[in-house]
Amino acid sequence: MAAPFGVCRLHFRVLGGLDKFSLGLETQAQIRFTSTTSAIKAQTENKTAKAAKESKTFQAIQEERREAAERSVLINCPPKINEKKFLDYLSKHGTINKHFFYNSYGANAVVEFSSRESIASLKDSINIPAVEHEAAVPFKSRLLSLKWPGSQSSNHPMPKFKEQSPASISEITQLLSEQDSIDEQLQCLTETLQLTEENISLRFLVCSLLRDIAGAYFPECIIRPFGSSVNSFGKLGCDVDMILDLNGIYATSQKKGSALSLEYQVKRGASERAVTQSILSVIGKCVDQFGPGCVGVQNILQARCPLVRFAHQPTGFQCDLTANNRVAMKSSELLFLYGQLDPRVRHLVFGVRCWARAHSITSSIPGAWITNFSLTLMVVFFLQQRNPPILPTLDQLKELAGPSDKCVIEGNDCTIVSDLSKIALQQNTDTLEKLLQEFFEFYGNFPFNKASINIRKGKEQTKPETTALYIQNPFETTLNISKNVNATQLERFVALSRESAWLLQQKEILKQSSDSPWGFAALLLPSVTSGAGVKSRSKRKLEPASSRIKNLLDSLKIKGGETVAKKGSTNARR
Ligand code: GTP
Ligand code: MG
């Protein structure tokens, strides 16, 4: 069935090296939003259509990464590593596809071989260390330590270490202030914050290492990352959400209808939840006692979604392992798909998430805060409301699905189209600056008291219950994903949205110089943050242009004026 969206991406320019992750693979075209000439527009449309046709499905990309992780090892190295000698030594076990170094509790290397046999050969040559005064758990994992006898010469070039930590807010503010437009600021923000190829590989590798432990009980199991590690909205430093997928165990090769059949004798639990809890508690215990590098293991089994939480020291990742959570995996696929449809989606989501974090609207601690997942759905909903819409509704994605896309999980129809080339988009040329401004206006005036956010219909619906914020769960449609949010937190979000919308309307916030934060960078300033939620809320509602905003603008005027005067030019002001 044809999508109700006509093709257009008039304002895209194809660039190399950017947004690599957004399209998943390096062979796919890299697209970035900007204003440009009609010649480039026509060229871009062709390339965009080609990229969409060539694009792999979410599942195919995940499968490729998972398979590569199974052929990889993680090695703790001495600080002055001779890269060439190191690679020569490992190459005895087979061809090396890729490798990279990073720092976390010392130097580490990820080495991906081209075949699994290399891992077996390598493992045969490795010793369990002899430890003095203690005893070692003789578990042979793919987490290794390189011993380099004697002192190493430092005359060889040092390997390049890939950064795995996020930039600080002050570094981001500085970097954004050097850009030339708010559109460029949001693109730059995405490039700075997004997960790198190496960081994604590390996430898959941690899942694969954990699978080796769980595989002792359930050899057919797979541990898959979900959430922001794979949905294309993850930023460096975000947690690794994992699912213990036991579905392979239920698959059988026995033909239906044959006269005789055999069944495994199994233990039974009181409910699926009870079975999940017992499996996770055993795996949690193994991770704690046998998992090298896994520390601070907590079994959080009474949560709505039972999980095992731990820190993986060699990568610095905070990990949450859940089981029986296929709907969450489907939600990740849905967000990934929305992120691929138009580059503005990711830029806006990264912008809104960063703004929300800078103002403590979101938090890493669970509580009554709005979550990143909720914020992302709010952006998707807003983009469905544009005229013409930038994103299709979930119902439209379902209508475009083919027979192989059919997916029902626990009675919920989770069907969405997997082939991106079937989705034709409507012509919408809004700039990121306009979208950001109108996002804040939209939610600064949204009737949260009576309406719910529904990306399935792409329309506001009457709120079925009295919670402060109601965002319908895309697949489990009777649930509200933001049930935890209280009125205070929602009011803070609304107040800050109004103030940010107002700020963006002021010409003083536009670029003055790269010495003072302007545009999106000014929206992140602590002077805006301070006082949010402290002042009387009713006062703030009546007075959106609060004094702290005036102070900010005054400070911008002073700083901008000084800089302009110093440079003896007024051209810096747009
Ligand atoms: P980060 O804050 O960067 O970790 O974003 P995230 O998207 O990974 O969020 P989080 O770690 O909180 O949750 C992981 C995934 O679980 C999300 O991407 C969703 O797919 C799913 N999820 C999170 N919260 C909810 C919820 O309230 N309801 C449902 N159904 N799924 C949720
Ligand atoms: Mg997460």
PDB file of N, CA, C and O in Angstrom, residues 379-402:
ATOM      1  N   VAL A 379       9.242  14.179  20.909  1.00  0.00           N
ATOM      2  CA  VAL A 379       9.782  14.778  19.676  1.00  0.00           C
ATOM      3  C   VAL A 379       9.112  14.130  18.463  1.00  0.00           C
ATOM      4  O   VAL A 379       8.685  14.824  17.525  1.00  0.00           O
ATOM      5  N   VAL A 380       8.986  12.806  18.484  1.00  0.00           N
ATOM      6  CA  VAL A 380       8.354  12.101  17.353  1.00  0.00           C
ATOM      7  C   VAL A 380       6.931  12.630  17.155  1.00  0.00           C
ATOM      8  O   VAL A 380       6.520  12.973  16.037  1.00  0.00           O
ATOM      9  N   PHE A 381       6.189  12.757  18.256  1.00  0.00           N
ATOM     10  CA  PHE A 381       4.806  13.234  18.179  1.00  0.00           C
ATOM     11  C   PHE A 381       4.760  14.652  17.596  1.00  0.00           C
ATOM     12  O   PHE A 381       3.955  14.949  16.715  1.00  0.00           O
ATOM     13  N   PHE A 382       5.659  15.508  18.063  1.00  0.00           N
ATOM     14  CA  PHE A 382       5.718  16.883  17.555  1.00  0.00           C
ATOM     15  C   PHE A 382       5.975  16.881  16.041  1.00  0.00           C
ATOM     16  O   PHE A 382       5.340  17.619  15.287  1.00  0.00           O
ATOM     17  N   LEU A 383       6.889  16.013  15.591  1.00  0.00           N
ATOM     18  CA  LEU A 383       7.221  15.994  14.153  1.00  0.00           C
ATOM     19  C   LEU A 383       6.083  15.403  13.321  1.00  0.00           C
ATOM     20  O   LEU A 383       5.963  15.684  12.131  1.00  0.00           O
ATOM     21  N   GLN A 384       5.237  14.605  13.949  1.00  0.00           N
ATOM     22  CA  GLN A 384       4.036  14.090  13.255  1.00  0.00           C
ATOM     23  C   GLN A 384       2.987  15.199  13.099  1.00  0.00           C
ATOM     24  O   GLN A 384       2.112  15.116  12.249  1.00  0.00           O
ATOM     25  N   GLN A 385       3.090  16.239  13.955  1.00  0.00           N
ATOM     26  CA  GLN A 385       2.104  17.337  13.936  1.00  0.00           C
ATOM     27  C   GLN A 385       2.450  18.429  12.935  1.00  0.00           C
ATOM     28  O   GLN A 385       1.667  19.344  12.738  1.00  0.00           O
ATOM     29  N   ARG A 386       3.636  18.407  12.354  1.00  0.00           N
ATOM     30  CA  ARG A 386       4.024  19.481  11.443  1.00  0.00           C
ATOM     31  C   ARG A 386       3.126  19.465  10.210  1.00  0.00           C
ATOM     32  O   ARG A 386       2.533  18.447   9.874  1.00  0.00           O
ATOM     33  N   ASN A 387       3.103  20.600   9.544  1.00  0.00           N
ATOM     34  CA  ASN A 387       2.290  20.689   8.335  1.00  0.00           C
ATOM     35  C   ASN A 387       3.180  21.056   7.153  1.00  0.00           C
ATOM     36  O   ASN A 387       3.616  22.190   7.067  1.00  0.00           O
ATOM     37  N   PRO A 388       3.490  20.138   6.229  1.00  0.00           N
ATOM     38  CA  PRO A 388       3.124  18.719   6.246  1.00  0.00           C
ATOM     39  C   PRO A 388       3.965  17.944   7.281  1.00  0.00           C
ATOM     40  O   PRO A 388       5.058  18.403   7.643  1.00  0.00           O
ATOM     41  N   PRO A 389       3.461  16.776   7.707  1.00  0.00           N
ATOM     42  CA  PRO A 389       4.174  16.018   8.746  1.00  0.00           C
ATOM     43  C   PRO A 389       5.574  15.591   8.297  1.00  0.00           C
ATOM     44  O   PRO A 389       5.780  15.270   7.136  1.00  0.00           O
ATOM     45  N   ILE A 390       6.507  15.589   9.252  1.00  0.00           N
ATOM     46  CA  ILE A 390       7.868  15.124   8.941  1.00  0.00           C
ATOM     47  C   ILE A 390       7.952  13.611   9.166  1.00  0.00           C
ATOM     48  O   ILE A 390       8.697  12.917   8.477  1.00  0.00           O
ATOM     49  N   LEU A 391       7.173  13.106  10.118  1.00  0.00           N
ATOM     50  CA  LEU A 391       7.217  11.665  10.395  1.00  0.00           C
ATOM     51  C   LEU A 391       5.835  11.028  10.256  1.00  0.00           C
ATOM     52  O   LEU A 391       4.817  11.645  10.619  1.00  0.00           O
ATOM     53  N   PRO A 392       5.784   9.793   9.764  1.00  0.00           N
ATOM     54  CA  PRO A 392       4.508   9.082   9.675  1.00  0.00           C
ATOM     55  C   PRO A 392       4.047   8.574  11.042  1.00  0.00           C
ATOM     56  O   PRO A 392       4.861   8.458  11.967  1.00  0.00           O
ATOM     57  N   THR A 393       2.779   8.277  11.144  1.00  0.00           N
ATOM     58  CA  THR A 393       2.261   7.726  12.407  1.00  0.00           C
ATOM     59  C   THR A 393       2.628   6.241  12.482  1.00  0.00           C
ATOM     60  O   THR A 393       2.981   5.615  11.475  1.00  0.00           O
ATOM     61  N   LEU A 394       2.492   5.690  13.682  1.00  0.00           N
ATOM     62  CA  LEU A 394       2.784   4.265  13.866  1.00  0.00           C
ATOM     63  C   LEU A 394       1.773   3.418  13.090  1.00  0.00           C
ATOM     64  O   LEU A 394       2.126   2.361  12.543  1.00  0.00           O
ATOM     65  N   ASP A 395       0.533   3.880  13.030  1.00  0.00           N
ATOM     66  CA  ASP A 395      -0.468   3.145  12.238  1.00  0.00           C
ATOM     67  C   ASP A 395      -0.075   3.104  10.758  1.00  0.00           C
ATOM     68  O   ASP A 395      -0.276   2.099  10.080  1.00  0.00           O
ATOM     69  N   GLN A 396       0.500   4.199  10.261  1.00  0.00           N
ATOM     70  CA  GLN A 396       0.944   4.212   8.854  1.00  0.00           C
ATOM     71  C   GLN A 396       2.108   3.243   8.659  1.00  0.00           C
ATOM     72  O   GLN A 396       2.179   2.547   7.641  1.00  0.00           O
ATOM     73  N   LEU A 397       3.006   3.162   9.627  1.00  0.00           N
ATOM     74  CA  LEU A 397       4.136   2.214   9.523  1.00  0.00           C
ATOM     75  C   LEU A 397       3.618   0.779   9.532  1.00  0.00           C
ATOM     76  O   LEU A 397       4.192  -0.105   8.903  1.00  0.00           O
ATOM     77  N   LYS A 398       2.535   0.575  10.254  1.00  0.00           N
ATOM     78  CA  LYS A 398       1.946  -0.775  10.311  1.00  0.00           C
ATOM     79  C   LYS A 398       1.293  -1.127   8.961  1.00  0.00           C
ATOM     80  O   LYS A 398       1.451  -2.244   8.463  1.00  0.00           O
ATOM     81  N   GLU A 399       0.610  -0.142   8.372  1.00  0.00           N
ATOM     82  CA  GLU A 399      -0.048  -0.398   7.076  1.00  0.00           C
ATOM     83  C   GLU A 399       0.953  -0.765   5.995  1.00  0.00           C
ATOM     84  O   GLU A 399       0.649  -1.529   5.075  1.00  0.00           O
ATOM     85  N   LEU A 400       2.176  -0.237   6.083  1.00  0.00           N
ATOM     86  CA  LEU A 400       3.193  -0.490   5.048  1.00  0.00           C
ATOM     87  C   LEU A 400       3.916  -1.829   5.246  1.00  0.00           C
ATOM     88  O   LEU A 400       4.711  -2.235   4.407  1.00  0.00           O
ATOM     89  N   ALA A 401       3.661  -2.488   6.373  1.00  0.00           N
ATOM     90  CA  ALA A 401       4.402  -3.723   6.699  1.00  0.00           C
ATOM     91  C   ALA A 401       4.066  -4.851   5.732  1.00  0.00           C
ATOM     92  O   ALA A 401       2.935  -4.974   5.256  1.00  0.00           O
ATOM     93  N   GLY A 402       5.069  -5.685   5.434  1.00  0.00           N
ATOM     94  CA  GLY A 402       4.856  -6.871   4.606  1.00  0.00           C
ATOM     95  C   GLY A 402       4.568  -8.070   5.494  1.00  0.00           C
ATOM     96  O   GLY A 402       4.671  -7.975   6.727  1.00  0.00           O
TER      97      GLY A 402
END
